[in-house]
């Protein structure tokens, strides 16, 4: 599984992540990002990396093999 996290100390609410993957990222009523899910299957890695790459403040962390790489 891939673990995702958002550093809300960095997030400026640009919403680029939501555009990149609306099934995972969303904006709350205050305009900051939150996650619909915090762990997703490995086949989402490239989409998640794209979402992390379009965040202007690099607030998105994507950690592959969050389960220790055991399959
Ligand atoms: S792209 Fe980055 S700054 Fe913008 S809402 Fe997403 S996490 Fe926040």
Tab-separated table of C-alpha atoms and ligand atoms in Angstrom:
chain	number	residue	atom	x	y	z
A	1	UNK	CA	0.000	0.000	0.000
A	2	UNK	CA	0.964	3.612	-0.477
A	3	UNK	CA	0.622	6.023	2.429
A	4	UNK	CA	-0.265	9.628	1.638
A	5	UNK	CA	-0.040	12.648	3.885
A	6	UNK	CA	-0.487	16.396	3.538
A	7	UNK	CA	1.520	18.912	5.528
A	8	UNK	CA	-1.197	21.388	6.449
A	9	UNK	CA	1.475	23.777	7.650
A	10	UNK	CA	2.494	24.120	4.003
A	11	UNK	CA	-0.817	23.724	2.159
A	12	UNK	CA	-2.065	26.971	0.658
A	13	UNK	CA	-5.276	25.550	-0.786
A	14	UNK	CA	-4.336	25.885	-4.439
A	15	UNK	CA	-6.362	22.778	-5.235
A	16	UNK	CA	-3.967	21.400	-7.833
A	17	UNK	CA	-3.995	18.068	-6.037
A	18	UNK	CA	-7.788	17.923	-6.263
A	19	UNK	CA	-7.601	18.473	-10.003
A	20	UNK	CA	-4.957	15.757	-10.296
A	21	UNK	CA	-6.846	13.096	-8.323
A	22	UNK	CA	-10.283	14.099	-6.988
A	23	UNK	CA	-10.941	10.575	-5.701
A	24	UNK	CA	-8.228	11.065	-3.084
A	25	UNK	CA	-7.796	14.811	-2.538
A	26	UNK	CA	-10.431	17.400	-1.674
A	27	UNK	CA	-10.632	20.852	-0.112
A	28	UNK	CA	-12.400	21.430	3.206
A	29	UNK	CA	-14.647	24.372	4.064
A	30	UNK	CA	-11.596	26.376	5.113
A	31	UNK	CA	-10.032	25.846	1.702
A	32	UNK	CA	-7.296	23.419	2.739
A	33	UNK	CA	-6.669	19.972	1.375
A	34	UNK	CA	-7.762	16.772	3.039
A	35	UNK	CA	-7.621	13.130	2.047
A	36	UNK	CA	-10.580	10.881	1.326
A	37	UNK	CA	-8.265	7.935	2.008
A	38	UNK	CA	-4.782	7.825	3.546
A	39	UNK	CA	-3.683	4.497	2.092
A	40	UNK	CA	-4.220	3.377	-1.466
A	41	UNK	CA	-3.145	0.377	-3.555
A	42	UNK	CA	0.240	0.434	-5.246
A	43	UNK	CA	-1.243	0.826	-8.728
A	44	UNK	CA	-2.112	4.449	-7.893
A	45	UNK	CA	1.528	5.423	-7.467
A	46	UNK	CA	2.036	7.305	-10.728
A	47	UNK	CA	-1.195	9.301	-10.295
A	48	UNK	CA	-0.198	10.171	-6.747
A	49	UNK	CA	3.276	11.205	-7.788
A	50	UNK	CA	1.707	13.464	-10.418
A	51	UNK	CA	-0.542	15.011	-7.751
A	52	UNK	CA	2.427	15.573	-5.441
A	53	UNK	CA	4.405	17.108	-8.299
A	54	UNK	CA	1.741	19.716	-9.097
A	55	UNK	CA	1.519	20.964	-5.501
A	56	UNK	CA	3.305	24.350	-5.612
A	57	UNK	CA	4.430	24.117	-1.988
A	58	UNK	CA	5.406	20.410	-1.978
A	59	UNK	CA	2.978	19.664	0.854
A	60	UNK	CA	2.099	16.150	-0.346
A	61	UNK	CA	4.122	13.149	0.841
A	62	UNK	CA	3.775	9.845	-0.980
A	63	UNK	CA	5.298	6.834	0.754
A	64	UNK	CA	5.309	3.626	-1.288
A	65	UNK	CA	5.555	0.323	0.565
A	66	UNK	CA	3.981	1.793	3.707
A	67	UNK	CA	3.290	-1.813	4.692
A	68	UNK	CA	7.018	-2.581	4.699
A	69	UNK	CA	7.003	-3.969	1.199
A	70	UNK	CA	5.485	-7.272	2.242
A	71	UNK	CA	3.138	-8.661	-0.309
B	1	LIG	S1	-1.927	21.275	-4.289
B	1	LIG	FE1	-0.780	21.445	-2.360
B	1	LIG	S2	-1.198	23.501	-1.630
B	1	LIG	FE2	-2.765	22.993	-3.137
B	1	LIG	S3	-4.471	22.159	-1.986
B	1	LIG	FE3	-3.204	20.445	-2.633
B	1	LIG	S4	-1.815	20.099	-0.901
B	1	LIG	FE4	-2.662	22.129	-0.646
